[in-house]
Amino acid sequence: MAHQLEEPWQTPSLDGEGPLFKQIERAIRSEIMSGRWPPGHRIPPEFTFMDAYSTTRATVSKALSKLSEAGLLDRKRRQGTTVARSTETHAVIGFLDVRREVEERGRTYSYKVLKTRRMKAKSILHMWPAVSSDTPLLKLDAAHCGFGQPEVLEERYINLNAAPEAVSVDFEAEMPNIWLLARLPCTRLRHTIRAAIASAENAELLGVAEGSALLISLRQTWADDLPVTSVKLIYPAEQNEFVGEFNPLQP
């Protein structure tokens, strides 16, 4: 007898962490952020989630309400629930889209993980004071590449109390931003831009002169009150600029 394989969202979280409505919320968020459920996609009816998770309508409705409040879903009475049309913009607001920048220059984009290691937060409290000294972290050094050559360097710390499964993820197959946003909503973001001088190591990777100017984007995010990740993006200054525009009168 043939058996139909379950979709990823139909499988309850193996780690079992958090209330059941949170597990359902994470599963739906993962489908949206991965692109498997694009804007306008009609999600399964509530009873389908009730059966898959052996839970009540109230639990499913709570998960859908949280996603609707976050701007990821549109819920309309008698018309069902669809993925919000503005999901893509909402999900990455405040995030620099390095991939898009590289591809707009006509280059083939790739993301390379250079090295990873586990550590305690004690040595980086000056940079990320939101975490405590004994917080377990995953440090990820990576490069955003065009035609295989590093164009932007990334130094990322992931709070393993927030995302313990990060230690076993292949981040070259699924980029950290997408993976984290699929599991944890970004409810707060702090973004700082500053200048720096290229070290010998950074200069070699980026193909610039040692001591040349760099632009540094430092971003830290939270899910509710939980610090999730601290990311430093390192750009050659001569080849990049940051532009922002605010127009409250624009329709």
Coordinates of N, CA, C and O in Angstrom, one line a residue, residues 196-200 203 208-214:
A196 N 35.6 51.3 9.7 CA 36.7 50.5 10.3 C 37.8 50.4 9.2 O 37.7 50.9 8.1
I197 N 39.0 49.9 9.7 CA 40.2 49.8 8.8 C 40.4 48.3 8.6 O 40.3 47.5 9.5
A198 N 40.7 47.9 7.3 CA 40.8 46.5 7.0 C 42.0 45.9 7.6 O 43.2 46.4 7.5
S199 N 41.8 44.8 8.3 CA 42.9 44.0 8.9 C 43.6 43.2 7.7 O 43.0 43.1 6.6
A200 N 44.7 42.6 8.0 CA 45.4 41.8 6.9 C 44.5 40.7 6.4 O 44.4 40.4 5.2
A203 N 41.5 42.1 4.5 CA 41.9 42.6 3.2 C 42.2 41.5 2.2 O 41.8 41.6 1.0
V208 N 41.2 43.7 -1.1 CA 41.5 45.2 -0.9 C 42.8 45.3 -0.2 O 43.4 44.4 0.3
A209 N 43.3 46.6 -0.2 CA 44.6 46.8 0.5 C 44.4 46.8 2.0 O 43.4 47.3 2.6
E210 N 45.4 46.3 2.7 CA 45.4 46.3 4.2 C 45.4 47.8 4.6 O 46.1 48.6 4.1
G211 N 44.5 48.1 5.6 CA 44.4 49.5 6.1 C 43.4 50.3 5.3 O 43.2 51.5 5.7
S212 N 42.8 49.7 4.3 CA 41.8 50.5 3.5 C 40.5 50.6 4.3 O 40.3 49.9 5.3
A213 N 39.7 51.5 3.9 CA 38.4 51.8 4.7 C 37.4 50.7 4.4 O 37.2 50.1 3.3
L214 N 36.7 50.3 5.5 CA 35.6 49.4 5.5 C 34.3 50.0 6.0 O 34.4 50.9 6.9

